[in-house]
Coordinates of C-alpha atoms in Angstrom, one line a residue:
M20 CA 68.3 -99.5 2.2
P21 CA 65.1 -99.9 0.9
I22 CA 62.4 -100.7 3.7
R23 CA 62.1 -103.8 4.9
Q24 CA 59.7 -105.9 7.9
L25 CA 62.6 -106.5 10.8
S26 CA 62.8 -110.6 11.5
E27 CA 61.0 -111.7 14.4
T28 CA 64.0 -112.4 16.6
M29 CA 65.5 -108.7 15.9
I30 CA 62.2 -107.2 16.9
N31 CA 62.1 -108.7 20.3
Q32 CA 66.2 -108.4 20.6
I33 CA 65.1 -104.1 20.1
A34 CA 62.2 -105.1 22.8
A35 CA 64.4 -106.2 25.1
G36 CA 66.4 -103.3 24.9
E37 CA 63.5 -101.8 27.1
V38 CA 62.7 -104.5 28.9
I39 CA 65.3 -106.2 29.9
E40 CA 68.1 -103.9 31.1
R41 CA 69.8 -106.2 33.5
P42 CA 69.6 -109.2 35.5
A43 CA 67.4 -107.4 38.4
S44 CA 65.0 -106.6 35.3
V45 CA 64.5 -110.3 34.2
V46 CA 63.8 -111.3 37.8
K47 CA 61.5 -108.7 38.2
E48 CA 59.7 -110.0 35.0
L49 CA 60.0 -113.3 36.2
V50 CA 57.8 -112.9 40.0
E51 CA 55.3 -111.0 38.4
N52 CA 54.9 -113.6 36.4
A53 CA 54.4 -115.8 39.3
L54 CA 52.7 -113.7 41.2
D55 CA 49.7 -112.8 38.9
A56 CA 49.6 -116.8 38.6
G57 CA 48.8 -117.3 42.3
A58 CA 51.9 -118.2 43.9
A59 CA 52.2 -118.5 47.5
R60 CA 55.9 -119.4 47.2
V61 CA 58.6 -118.1 45.2
E62 CA 62.4 -118.9 45.2
I63 CA 64.2 -117.1 43.0
V64 CA 68.4 -118.3 42.5
T65 CA 70.9 -116.7 40.6
A66 CA 74.4 -117.1 39.6
G67 CA 77.5 -114.4 38.5
G68 CA 75.1 -111.4 39.0
G69 CA 72.2 -113.2 37.2
L70 CA 74.2 -113.1 34.1
N71 CA 75.5 -116.8 34.6
L72 CA 71.8 -118.2 36.1
I73 CA 68.7 -116.9 37.1
R74 CA 66.3 -119.1 37.7
V75 CA 62.4 -119.1 39.6
T76 CA 60.0 -121.2 40.7
D77 CA 56.6 -120.6 42.2
D78 CA 53.7 -122.5 43.1
G79 CA 50.8 -120.9 41.0
S80 CA 48.4 -122.2 39.4
G81 CA 50.7 -123.1 35.9
I82 CA 51.0 -123.2 32.0
P83 CA 49.3 -125.7 30.3
E84 CA 51.2 -127.2 27.6
K85 CA 49.3 -126.3 25.2
E86 CA 49.4 -122.7 25.7
L87 CA 53.7 -123.1 26.2
A88 CA 54.2 -122.5 22.6
L89 CA 52.1 -119.0 23.5
A90 CA 53.8 -118.1 26.5
I91 CA 56.8 -117.4 24.9
A92 CA 55.2 -115.1 21.3
R93 CA 55.4 -111.9 21.2
H94 CA 52.1 -109.9 22.6
C95 CA 50.7 -113.2 24.0
T96 CA 48.9 -112.9 27.5
S97 CA 46.4 -114.1 29.5
K98 CA 46.1 -111.0 31.7
L99 CA 44.5 -108.5 29.6
A100 CA 41.3 -108.2 28.3
D101 CA 39.8 -106.1 26.0
N102 CA 40.3 -102.8 27.9
I103 CA 43.5 -101.2 28.4
H104 CA 43.0 -98.7 31.0
D105 CA 41.4 -102.0 33.2
I106 CA 45.0 -103.6 33.7
R107 CA 44.8 -104.8 37.5
S108 CA 48.2 -107.4 37.0
L109 CA 51.5 -106.8 37.0
G110 CA 52.4 -108.3 33.9
F111 CA 50.2 -107.2 30.8
R112 CA 52.4 -106.5 27.6
G113 CA 53.1 -109.8 26.5
E114 CA 57.3 -109.0 26.5
A115 CA 58.9 -110.2 28.7
L116 CA 59.4 -113.9 28.2
P117 CA 59.9 -113.6 24.1
S118 CA 62.8 -110.6 24.8
I119 CA 63.9 -112.6 27.4
G120 CA 64.2 -115.6 25.4
S121 CA 66.3 -113.5 22.0
V122 CA 68.7 -112.8 24.5
A123 CA 69.4 -115.5 26.8
R124 CA 69.1 -119.0 26.2
L125 CA 65.8 -120.0 28.2
S126 CA 63.7 -122.6 29.4
I127 CA 60.4 -123.0 31.1
R128 CA 58.4 -126.4 32.8
S129 CA 55.5 -126.2 34.1
R130 CA 52.4 -128.1 35.7
T131 CA 48.6 -127.3 36.6
A132 CA 46.8 -128.5 38.9
N133 CA 44.5 -130.6 36.9
G134 CA 47.6 -131.9 35.1
D135 CA 49.1 -135.1 35.0
S136 CA 52.7 -134.0 33.9
A137 CA 54.5 -131.3 33.3
A138 CA 55.7 -130.0 30.1
E139 CA 59.0 -127.7 28.8
I140 CA 59.4 -125.2 26.0
G141 CA 63.4 -124.0 25.2
I142 CA 63.9 -120.8 23.1
E143 CA 68.3 -120.0 22.5
G144 CA 68.8 -116.5 21.5
G145 CA 65.1 -116.3 19.6
R146 CA 64.9 -120.3 18.2
V147 CA 62.3 -122.2 20.0
S148 CA 62.4 -126.0 20.8
A149 CA 59.7 -128.1 20.4
V150 CA 57.6 -128.5 23.9
K151 CA 58.6 -132.0 25.7
P152 CA 57.5 -133.6 28.2
A153 CA 59.0 -133.0 31.9
A154 CA 59.3 -134.0 35.6
A155 CA 58.1 -131.3 38.1
N156 CA 55.4 -130.2 41.0
R157 CA 52.5 -128.0 40.7
G158 CA 53.7 -124.6 39.4
T159 CA 56.1 -123.0 36.6
T160 CA 60.1 -122.7 36.5
V161 CA 61.7 -120.3 34.9
E162 CA 65.2 -120.7 33.6
V163 CA 67.8 -118.4 32.0
R164 CA 71.2 -118.9 31.6
D165 CA 74.5 -116.8 30.0
L166 CA 72.2 -113.3 30.0
F167 CA 72.9 -111.4 26.6
F168 CA 75.2 -113.7 25.2
A169 CA 73.2 -113.5 21.9
T170 CA 73.9 -109.3 22.0
P171 CA 77.9 -109.4 23.6
A172 CA 77.7 -105.5 23.2
R173 CA 75.1 -105.8 26.5
L174 CA 77.6 -107.0 28.5
K175 CA 79.8 -104.5 28.1
F176 CA 77.3 -102.0 30.6
M177 CA 76.8 -104.8 33.2
K178 CA 78.5 -103.7 37.0
G179 CA 80.6 -106.5 38.5
E180 CA 78.9 -109.5 40.6
R181 CA 78.3 -107.3 43.4
A182 CA 76.6 -104.9 42.1
E183 CA 73.7 -106.2 39.7
S184 CA 73.2 -108.9 43.2
S185 CA 72.0 -105.4 44.8
A186 CA 70.1 -104.7 42.7
T187 CA 68.2 -107.8 42.1
S188 CA 67.6 -108.3 46.0
D189 CA 66.0 -104.7 46.0
V190 CA 63.9 -105.9 43.5
I191 CA 62.9 -108.6 45.7
K192 CA 62.4 -106.7 48.7
R193 CA 60.3 -103.9 46.6
I194 CA 58.1 -106.5 45.6
A195 CA 58.0 -108.3 48.4
I196 CA 56.1 -105.7 50.7
A197 CA 53.4 -105.1 48.2
F198 CA 53.4 -109.1 48.7
P199 CA 53.0 -110.5 52.4
A200 CA 51.0 -113.3 52.1
V201 CA 53.6 -114.8 49.9
R202 CA 56.9 -116.1 51.3
F203 CA 60.2 -115.2 48.9
T204 CA 63.6 -116.9 49.1
L205 CA 66.8 -115.7 47.0
A206 CA 70.0 -117.9 47.0
G207 CA 72.5 -118.2 44.9
S208 CA 76.4 -118.9 44.7
D209 CA 77.0 -115.3 44.7
R210 CA 75.0 -114.1 47.5
S211 CA 73.4 -114.9 51.5
T212 CA 70.4 -116.7 51.4
L213 CA 67.4 -113.9 51.3
E214 CA 64.6 -115.2 53.2
L215 CA 61.3 -113.3 54.2
P216 CA 58.5 -115.7 55.7
A217 CA 54.8 -115.3 54.4
T218 CA 52.6 -112.6 56.9
D219 CA 49.5 -111.7 56.1
D220 CA 47.7 -109.5 54.2
S221 CA 46.2 -107.5 57.8
P222 CA 47.8 -104.1 58.4
E223 CA 50.2 -105.5 61.1
G224 CA 50.9 -108.5 58.6
R225 CA 51.8 -105.6 56.3
L226 CA 54.2 -104.4 58.8
R227 CA 56.0 -107.5 59.8
R228 CA 56.7 -107.5 56.5
V229 CA 58.1 -104.3 56.3
A230 CA 60.3 -104.8 59.5
Q231 CA 62.0 -107.8 57.6
V232 CA 62.7 -105.8 54.5
M233 CA 63.8 -102.6 56.4
G234 CA 64.9 -103.4 59.7
A235 CA 63.2 -104.4 63.1
D236 CA 63.6 -100.6 64.1
F237 CA 61.3 -99.1 61.7
P238 CA 57.8 -100.0 63.1
A239 CA 59.3 -98.3 66.6
N240 CA 59.9 -95.6 64.1
A241 CA 57.0 -95.4 62.1
I242 CA 53.7 -93.7 61.5
A243 CA 50.6 -94.8 60.1
I244 CA 49.1 -93.5 57.4
D245 CA 45.1 -93.7 56.5
A246 CA 43.3 -90.8 54.1
V247 CA 41.5 -90.7 51.6
R248 CA 39.9 -87.9 49.4
D249 CA 38.1 -88.2 46.1
G250 CA 38.1 -91.7 45.6
V251 CA 42.1 -92.2 45.9
H252 CA 43.2 -94.0 49.1
L253 CA 46.5 -93.9 50.9
A254 CA 48.0 -96.2 53.4
G255 CA 50.9 -97.3 54.5
H256 CA 53.7 -96.0 57.1
V257 CA 56.6 -92.7 57.1
S258 CA 59.4 -92.4 59.7
I259 CA 59.1 -90.1 62.3
P260 CA 61.6 -87.0 61.1
S261 CA 64.4 -88.0 63.5
F262 CA 64.8 -91.6 61.8
S263 CA 66.3 -90.7 58.4
R264 CA 68.3 -91.6 55.6
A265 CA 71.2 -90.2 53.6
N266 CA 69.6 -91.7 50.7
A267 CA 66.3 -91.9 49.2
L268 CA 66.7 -95.9 48.5
Q269 CA 64.2 -96.9 51.5
Q270 CA 61.0 -95.1 50.1
Y271 CA 58.8 -97.5 48.6
A272 CA 55.7 -96.4 46.7
Y273 CA 52.9 -99.4 45.2
V274 CA 49.7 -98.4 42.9
N275 CA 47.5 -100.7 42.8
G276 CA 50.2 -103.4 44.4
R277 CA 53.1 -102.4 41.7
P278 CA 55.9 -101.0 42.9
V279 CA 57.1 -97.7 41.1
R280 CA 59.5 -95.3 41.4
D281 CA 57.4 -92.3 40.7
K282 CA 59.0 -88.5 40.1
L283 CA 55.7 -86.5 41.2
I284 CA 55.2 -89.2 44.7
A285 CA 59.0 -88.8 45.2
G286 CA 58.4 -85.1 44.8
A287 CA 55.5 -84.7 47.4
I288 CA 57.4 -87.2 50.2
R289 CA 60.0 -84.6 50.4
G290 CA 57.8 -81.7 50.0
A291 CA 56.2 -83.1 53.1
F292 CA 59.3 -83.5 55.1
A293 CA 60.9 -80.3 54.2
D294 CA 60.1 -78.7 57.8
V295 CA 61.4 -81.1 59.8
L296 CA 64.4 -82.4 57.5
P297 CA 67.3 -80.5 56.1
R298 CA 68.0 -81.0 51.8
D299 CA 70.5 -84.3 52.5
R300 CA 68.4 -85.9 54.6
H301 CA 65.3 -88.4 53.4
A302 CA 62.9 -90.2 55.1
V303 CA 61.6 -93.8 55.3
T304 CA 58.5 -94.4 53.5
V305 CA 56.5 -97.0 52.5
L306 CA 53.3 -96.0 51.1
F307 CA 50.2 -97.9 49.1
L308 CA 48.4 -95.2 46.8
T309 CA 44.9 -97.2 46.3
L310 CA 43.1 -95.7 42.8
D311 CA 40.4 -96.7 40.0
P312 CA 42.7 -97.9 37.8
A313 CA 41.3 -95.9 34.7
I314 CA 42.8 -92.9 36.6
V315 CA 46.1 -94.0 36.4
D316 CA 48.2 -94.8 33.5
V317 CA 50.7 -98.1 33.6
N318 CA 52.0 -98.6 30.6
V319 CA 53.9 -95.3 30.0
H320 CA 57.5 -97.5 29.2
P321 CA 57.8 -101.2 28.3
A322 CA 59.7 -101.7 32.6
K323 CA 56.0 -100.1 33.7
A324 CA 58.5 -98.7 36.8
D325 CA 56.4 -95.5 35.8
V326 CA 52.7 -94.3 35.9
R327 CA 50.9 -91.5 34.8
F328 CA 48.0 -90.0 37.5
R329 CA 45.0 -88.4 35.6
D330 CA 44.7 -85.6 38.3
P331 CA 48.7 -85.6 39.6
G332 CA 47.5 -82.1 41.8
L333 CA 45.2 -84.2 43.8
V334 CA 47.5 -87.3 44.3
R335 CA 50.7 -85.0 45.4
G336 CA 48.1 -82.7 47.7
L337 CA 46.8 -85.9 49.4
I338 CA 50.9 -87.3 50.1
V339 CA 51.8 -83.7 51.1
G340 CA 48.6 -83.3 53.0
A341 CA 48.5 -87.2 55.2
I342 CA 51.9 -86.9 55.7
R343 CA 52.2 -83.6 57.2
E344 CA 48.9 -84.4 59.3
A345 CA 49.9 -87.2 60.5
L346 CA 53.4 -85.7 62.0
A347 CA 51.5 -83.2 63.9
N348 CA 48.4 -86.0 64.9
A349 CA 52.3 -87.8 66.2
G350 CA 52.9 -85.4 68.7
I351 CA 56.4 -86.0 69.9
R352 CA 58.8 -89.2 69.4
A353 CA 62.5 -89.8 69.8
A354 CA 63.8 -92.6 67.5
T355 CA 65.2 -95.9 69.2
S356 CA 68.5 -95.4 66.8
G357 CA 69.5 -91.9 69.5
A358 CA 68.9 -94.3 72.6
A359 CA 70.8 -97.4 71.1
G360 CA 74.0 -94.9 69.9
M361 CA 74.1 -93.9 73.2
M362 CA 73.5 -97.0 75.0
A363 CA 76.6 -98.4 72.5
A364 CA 78.9 -95.1 73.5
F365 CA 78.7 -96.0 77.3
R366 CA 79.8 -99.8 76.9
P367 CA 83.1 -100.4 77.7
G368 CA 85.8 -99.7 74.6
A369 CA 84.0 -97.7 72.8
A370 CA 85.5 -94.1 71.1
S371 CA 85.2 -91.0 73.1
Y372 CA 83.9 -88.5 71.6
A373 CA 85.7 -84.8 72.9
H374 CA 83.9 -82.0 74.0
S375 CA 86.1 -79.0 72.9
G376 CA 84.2 -76.2 73.5
P377 CA 80.6 -75.3 73.4
A378 CA 78.5 -76.4 71.4
N379 CA 77.3 -74.8 67.9
G380 CA 80.4 -72.5 68.9
H381 CA 78.5 -70.4 71.0
R382 CA 79.9 -68.7 74.2
S383 CA 81.1 -70.0 77.0
Y384 CA 79.9 -70.6 80.6
E385 CA 81.9 -68.6 82.0
A386 CA 81.1 -65.3 79.6
A387 CA 77.2 -66.6 80.0
Y388 CA 78.1 -66.6 83.8
R389 CA 79.4 -62.8 83.8
A390 CA 77.0 -61.7 81.9
S391 CA 74.7 -63.1 84.2
G392 CA 75.6 -62.5 87.5
S393 CA 76.3 -65.0 90.7
A394 CA 72.5 -64.7 90.9
G395 CA 72.2 -66.8 87.2
F396 CA 70.1 -66.5 84.6
D397 CA 67.2 -63.8 85.2
P398 CA 65.3 -63.5 81.7
A399 CA 64.1 -60.7 83.5
R400 CA 67.9 -58.3 82.3
S401 CA 69.1 -60.8 80.1
P402 CA 69.5 -58.9 76.4
Q403 CA 68.4 -62.7 75.0
R404 CA 65.7 -63.8 76.3
P405 CA 65.5 -67.6 76.2
L406 CA 61.5 -67.9 74.9
D407 CA 60.6 -65.0 73.2
M408 CA 59.2 -66.5 70.7
G409 CA 56.1 -64.4 69.9
F410 CA 53.2 -66.7 70.2
E411 CA 49.7 -64.8 69.9
N412 CA 47.6 -65.1 72.8
T413 CA 50.2 -64.0 75.2
E414 CA 51.4 -60.4 76.9
P415 CA 54.2 -58.0 75.6
G416 CA 57.5 -59.1 77.2
N417 CA 55.4 -62.7 78.4
G418 CA 58.3 -64.1 76.4
G419 CA 55.7 -66.5 74.7
F420 CA 55.2 -68.1 78.6
G421 CA 51.4 -69.2 79.8
E422 CA 50.1 -67.5 83.2
N423 CA 52.0 -70.5 85.8
D424 CA 54.9 -70.1 83.8
Q425 CA 55.5 -66.4 83.9
A426 CA 54.5 -66.5 87.7
A427 CA 57.5 -69.2 87.9
F428 CA 60.0 -66.9 87.2
D429 CA 58.7 -64.0 88.8
A430 CA 58.5 -66.3 92.2
G431 CA 62.5 -66.2 92.8
P432 CA 63.9 -69.1 94.5
L433 CA 61.5 -71.7 97.1
H434 CA 63.0 -71.7 100.6
S435 CA 59.9 -72.5 102.4
A436 CA 58.7 -76.3 103.6
D437 CA 55.3 -76.1 102.1
A438 CA 57.4 -74.0 99.2
R439 CA 59.3 -77.4 98.6
A440 CA 56.5 -79.3 99.4
G441 CA 54.7 -78.1 96.6
Q442 CA 57.6 -78.1 93.9
T443 CA 57.8 -81.6 94.5
E444 CA 54.4 -82.5 93.8
T445 CA 54.4 -80.4 90.7
A446 CA 57.9 -82.4 89.8
E447 CA 55.7 -86.0 90.4
T448 CA 53.1 -85.5 88.0
L449 CA 55.4 -83.7 85.2
L450 CA 57.3 -87.1 85.4
G451 CA 54.0 -88.7 83.5
T452 CA 54.3 -86.2 80.9
V453 CA 56.6 -86.9 77.3
L454 CA 59.2 -85.5 78.5
G455 CA 59.1 -85.4 82.4
A456 CA 60.3 -82.8 85.1
A457 CA 64.1 -80.9 84.5
R458 CA 66.4 -82.5 87.0
A459 CA 70.1 -80.4 85.4
Q460 CA 71.7 -78.4 83.5
V461 CA 74.9 -80.3 81.9
H462 CA 77.7 -78.0 80.2
E463 CA 74.9 -75.6 79.7
N464 CA 73.5 -76.7 76.5
Y465 CA 71.6 -80.1 77.6
I466 CA 68.9 -80.8 79.5
V467 CA 68.5 -83.6 81.6
A468 CA 64.8 -84.6 82.4
Q469 CA 63.4 -87.4 84.1
T470 CA 59.9 -89.6 83.2
R471 CA 58.6 -92.8 85.4
D472 CA 60.0 -95.0 83.3
S473 CA 62.6 -93.1 80.9
L474 CA 65.8 -90.4 80.9
V475 CA 65.9 -87.5 78.7
I476 CA 68.4 -85.6 77.6
V477 CA 67.6 -82.5 75.1
D478 CA 69.5 -80.3 73.6
Q479 CA 68.2 -76.8 74.2
H480 CA 69.7 -74.4 71.4
A481 CA 68.2 -77.4 68.9
A482 CA 64.7 -77.7 70.7
H483 CA 64.1 -74.4 71.2
E484 CA 65.3 -73.5 67.8
R485 CA 62.5 -75.4 66.2
L486 CA 59.8 -73.8 68.5
V487 CA 60.6 -70.6 67.3
Y488 CA 60.7 -71.5 64.0
E489 CA 56.9 -72.8 63.9
A490 CA 56.4 -69.7 65.7
L491 CA 57.1 -67.7 62.9
K492 CA 56.2 -70.2 60.6
N493 CA 52.9 -70.2 61.7
A494 CA 52.7 -66.4 61.6
L495 CA 53.9 -65.9 58.4
H496 CA 51.9 -68.5 56.6
S497 CA 48.4 -67.0 58.8
R498 CA 47.8 -63.7 57.0
A499 CA 49.4 -62.4 53.6
V500 CA 53.7 -61.7 53.8
P501 CA 54.6 -58.6 53.9
S502 CA 55.8 -56.8 50.5
Q503 CA 57.9 -54.4 48.9
M504 CA 57.1 -52.5 45.8
L505 CA 59.6 -51.9 43.1
L506 CA 60.2 -48.8 41.7
L507 CA 60.9 -49.8 38.1
P508 CA 58.6 -53.6 37.8
E509 CA 60.5 -56.4 36.6
I510 CA 59.5 -57.9 33.2
V511 CA 60.9 -61.4 32.9
D512 CA 60.7 -62.8 29.4
L513 CA 59.0 -66.4 29.3
P514 CA 58.1 -69.3 26.5
E515 CA 54.3 -68.5 26.4
E516 CA 52.8 -71.3 28.2
D517 CA 55.4 -70.7 31.6
A518 CA 54.1 -67.4 31.7
E519 CA 50.4 -68.8 31.5
R520 CA 50.9 -70.7 34.6
L521 CA 52.7 -68.2 36.5
A522 CA 49.6 -66.0 35.3
M523 CA 47.0 -69.0 36.7
H524 CA 48.6 -68.9 40.2
S525 CA 48.9 -64.9 40.6
E526 CA 46.7 -64.8 43.6
T527 CA 48.9 -68.0 45.3
L528 CA 51.6 -65.7 44.2
A529 CA 50.6 -62.1 46.1
R530 CA 49.5 -64.2 49.1
F531 CA 53.7 -65.2 49.4
G532 CA 54.3 -61.4 48.7
L533 CA 54.7 -61.8 45.4
A534 CA 53.0 -59.9 42.7
V535 CA 52.7 -61.1 39.3
E536 CA 51.1 -60.1 35.7
R537 CA 51.1 -60.9 31.9
F538 CA 52.8 -58.3 30.1
G539 CA 52.2 -59.6 26.9
P540 CA 52.4 -63.3 25.4
G541 CA 55.9 -64.1 26.6
A542 CA 56.6 -62.2 29.7
V543 CA 55.5 -61.1 33.1
A544 CA 56.1 -58.4 34.9
V545 CA 56.7 -58.8 38.6
R546 CA 56.1 -55.4 40.6
E547 CA 56.4 -56.7 44.6
T548 CA 58.4 -59.6 45.8
P549 CA 58.8 -60.3 49.1
S550 CA 60.1 -58.0 52.1
M551 CA 62.0 -61.0 53.8
L552 CA 63.8 -61.8 50.9
G553 CA 64.6 -58.2 50.4
E554 CA 67.7 -57.8 47.6
T555 CA 66.7 -60.9 45.7
N556 CA 67.4 -61.6 41.8
V557 CA 63.8 -61.6 40.6
Q558 CA 64.8 -62.9 37.4
Q559 CA 65.9 -66.3 38.8
L560 CA 63.6 -67.1 41.0
V561 CA 59.9 -66.0 38.6
R562 CA 61.9 -69.1 36.8
D563 CA 62.4 -71.3 39.0
L564 CA 59.0 -70.8 39.7
A565 CA 58.0 -71.4 36.4
D566 CA 59.6 -74.7 36.3
E567 CA 58.4 -76.0 39.6
I568 CA 55.1 -75.3 38.4
A569 CA 55.6 -77.2 35.0
D570 CA 56.5 -80.2 36.8
N571 CA 54.2 -79.9 39.7
D572 CA 51.9 -77.4 39.8
T573 CA 52.9 -75.9 42.8
V574 CA 54.5 -73.0 44.0
D575 CA 56.8 -74.3 46.6
T576 CA 59.8 -72.5 45.9
L577 CA 58.6 -69.3 47.0
K578 CA 57.1 -70.7 50.3
E579 CA 61.0 -72.9 51.3
R580 CA 62.6 -69.6 50.6
L581 CA 60.6 -67.7 53.1
D582 CA 60.6 -70.7 55.5
R583 CA 64.3 -71.1 55.2
I584 CA 64.8 -67.2 56.6
A585 CA 62.2 -68.1 59.6
A586 CA 64.5 -71.0 60.0
T587 CA 67.7 -69.2 60.3
M588 CA 65.8 -65.9 61.7
A589 CA 64.9 -69.0 64.5
C590 CA 68.2 -70.3 64.6
H591 CA 70.0 -66.5 65.7
G592 CA 66.9 -65.9 67.7
S593 CA 67.0 -69.2 70.1
V594 CA 68.3 -69.9 73.4
R595 CA 71.9 -70.0 73.0
S596 CA 74.1 -73.3 74.4
G597 CA 75.9 -71.7 77.1
R598 CA 73.1 -70.1 78.9
L599 CA 72.6 -71.1 82.2
L600 CA 68.5 -72.1 82.6
K601 CA 66.2 -71.7 85.8
P602 CA 64.4 -75.0 86.7
E603 CA 61.4 -73.3 85.9
E604 CA 62.4 -72.5 82.0
M605 CA 63.3 -75.5 81.8
N606 CA 60.5 -77.8 82.5
A607 CA 58.8 -74.0 80.2
L608 CA 60.6 -75.7 77.4
L609 CA 59.7 -78.9 77.6
R610 CA 56.3 -78.7 78.0
Q611 CA 56.0 -76.0 74.8
M612 CA 58.0 -79.2 73.0
E613 CA 55.1 -81.1 74.0
A614 CA 52.8 -79.0 71.7
T615 CA 54.4 -78.2 69.3
P616 CA 54.7 -80.6 66.6
G617 CA 58.0 -81.7 64.5
S618 CA 60.0 -80.3 67.9
G619 CA 61.5 -84.2 67.7
T620 CA 64.2 -82.4 65.4
C621 CA 65.5 -79.0 64.8
N622 CA 64.9 -76.9 61.4
H623 CA 68.4 -79.0 60.6
G624 CA 66.8 -82.0 60.8
R625 CA 69.3 -82.5 63.9
P626 CA 66.9 -84.7 67.0
T627 CA 66.2 -82.3 69.8
Y628 CA 66.4 -85.0 72.5
I629 CA 67.4 -88.4 73.1
E630 CA 65.5 -90.7 75.6
L631 CA 67.3 -93.8 77.1
K632 CA 64.9 -96.3 78.9
L633 CA 65.3 -97.5 82.4
A634 CA 65.2 -100.7 81.7
D635 CA 68.8 -100.2 78.8
I636 CA 70.3 -98.3 81.9
E637 CA 70.3 -101.3 84.1
R638 CA 71.5 -103.5 81.5
L639 CA 74.4 -101.1 81.2
F640 CA 74.5 -101.9 85.2
G641 CA 74.1 -105.8 84.5
R642 CA 71.2 -104.8 86.9
R643 CA 69.1 -107.4 84.3

C-alpha cells in the first residue's frame, strides 16, 4: 500500500483514542476549558453514564463568534504562547474539542461579555456545520451526545453506567479541590446531584472544599503540610496514621493547580507513611506542589495526567521529609473514627463482639497471675520487663524509665494518708496531659485513663510495641548497621547501568551494612551483608535495590527490610496482652507514648488508643 496523507477526520479519531478514553475524559477536558475561561460556576449534566449526554455550562469569558470555527480545529488554542516550557493553564494542546467532535455529536454555544447575542457551531462525526446565531447567557455551553457513535468498537470497552458515572464524579471532585472559589454542580437522570458550593482560596477555604469532597471527618483527622525546598513549595493536608483507607483513591495530588496521578508522588507518600501504616492501608492526602513551570513537563501524554520533574529526587525528598516532620510535630492524636465506632457499638441494637480469649493469642489472666504471685506484677523479677526498651541515657536495669518512674516502682504500695494525698495531687496534674491519668486495667490488656474532658482506652501491647520499635529504629539509624563478612563474595550479574547505579550508592549501602563494589562492567561483588538479615538471598536483594534506584533513586528497599526486622523484634519484646500492670507502670507507658512520635498507631497500623469525649458519653445517657 502506498504512503498517503490521512484525512483530517481520521487524524482526529486517532488523537481521540489518546485524549478521550471514556466519558470522564470528556468531562475533564470540558471542565478544564471552563476554568481556563475564568468561570466561577460550572454545571455538568450527564445521561447514560455520559455516553448518551454530557452538557457542561459555565459563566466564563466565552468564545467570540469569529473564533468558533477555530475552536474545533486541531491544534488551535488561545492558551499557549511561543514557549512550550511556560504552561500556566490546564489545557494547551488544542486537541480536545476536535477529538470529541470526531467521535460524537458536539455542539458549542457561546456568548462573550460584550457580545449582543450568542453563536453556535456543531460537529458530528468530524463533519462541521456552519456557525449560526443562538440565544444564551454569558459563557459557554458544550453539549456532547452519542459519544463514540462514530467509532462503535470503542463502545465495547466501556463499563456500565454506574462505573462511568463514578469515574465522572471522581474527575469533578479532583478538579474541584484545586479550585475552591468555583461552584460545581453535577446532575443527571443517572445520578444523585453532587453540589460543591464555592468557598475561597484561603487555606481555610481550601480545607472547607476538601471537607465537601472527602467528608467532614477529614479536617478533624488531618495534619497541615507547608514546606519549601529549592524553589519548590509543598502545601496541603495528610491524615494522621490511624485515619487510613484500604485503597489510594483518596490521595489527591496537584502540580501548579493541575490534578495529576504521578507515580513519583504516590511512591513518596507511601514512603513517608511506611513506618506508621501497614502495606495494605493508605493515607488520605491532599498535596499541592507549586514550582517553576520550566522545571516540570506536563506535556508527557495528551491526557495531561502524567508529569515529569527535572529533579525528581528533590520533589520526592521534599514530600517524604515534609510529611514525616509534620507527623513528628503533630504529637499523638487519635482518629475520630475510633470514637464514632465506639459510640455506635454502645447504642442499643449494636452488634456484639465477643472476646473469646486473650488478645493477640497471649497468655491468660490466670497464667499471668500465677507467674507474678499474689502481690501482682513485679517488674524486678519478671522475665519480661514491660518497658525495657533500651533508651539512651538510662542506667542498666532501669527499664528505659526516667528517675521518677523508676522511683515509683521501687517505692512499693502507698499506704499513708500523706502518700495518698500526694498521689491524688499527681493524678490531678496528669488529667491535663494528652492521655491523662491511668485509672484501671481492663481484661489485662486495655488501660483506661481519664483526662479533664475525655475517656481514653489504650491497647497496652500495641502501644508498647510502637515504643520499642521507635527505640530500636533510632538505634538502628543513628549509627552504622553491623555487618557480617561473606566467606566468599557474592557476584551479581546486572545490566551495566544498574551496576553503575549501585556503585554510585555504595556509601549509603555500606551505612546499612551492605558492602557493594564494581566487579567488571556488568556485575557487582557483595562482600558484606547486614547482620540483622541473617541468611538472605543476596542476588534478589541486590536486584531489588537496583530496580528501586532506577525508579526512585533511593535505597529504601534495604532500609525497609531492616525496619521490618526491628518491628518483629519490637512485637516479641513488648508488654504482652494479659499482663498485669501497676498504676505507676500504666502512667509511665502513657507518658512515653506522649513523648514518642507516631505512637498513635502500632507497627501494623492499628490504633493504639481511642479517645471518647465526655460530651459523647453524656449523649449516650441522654444528658445532652
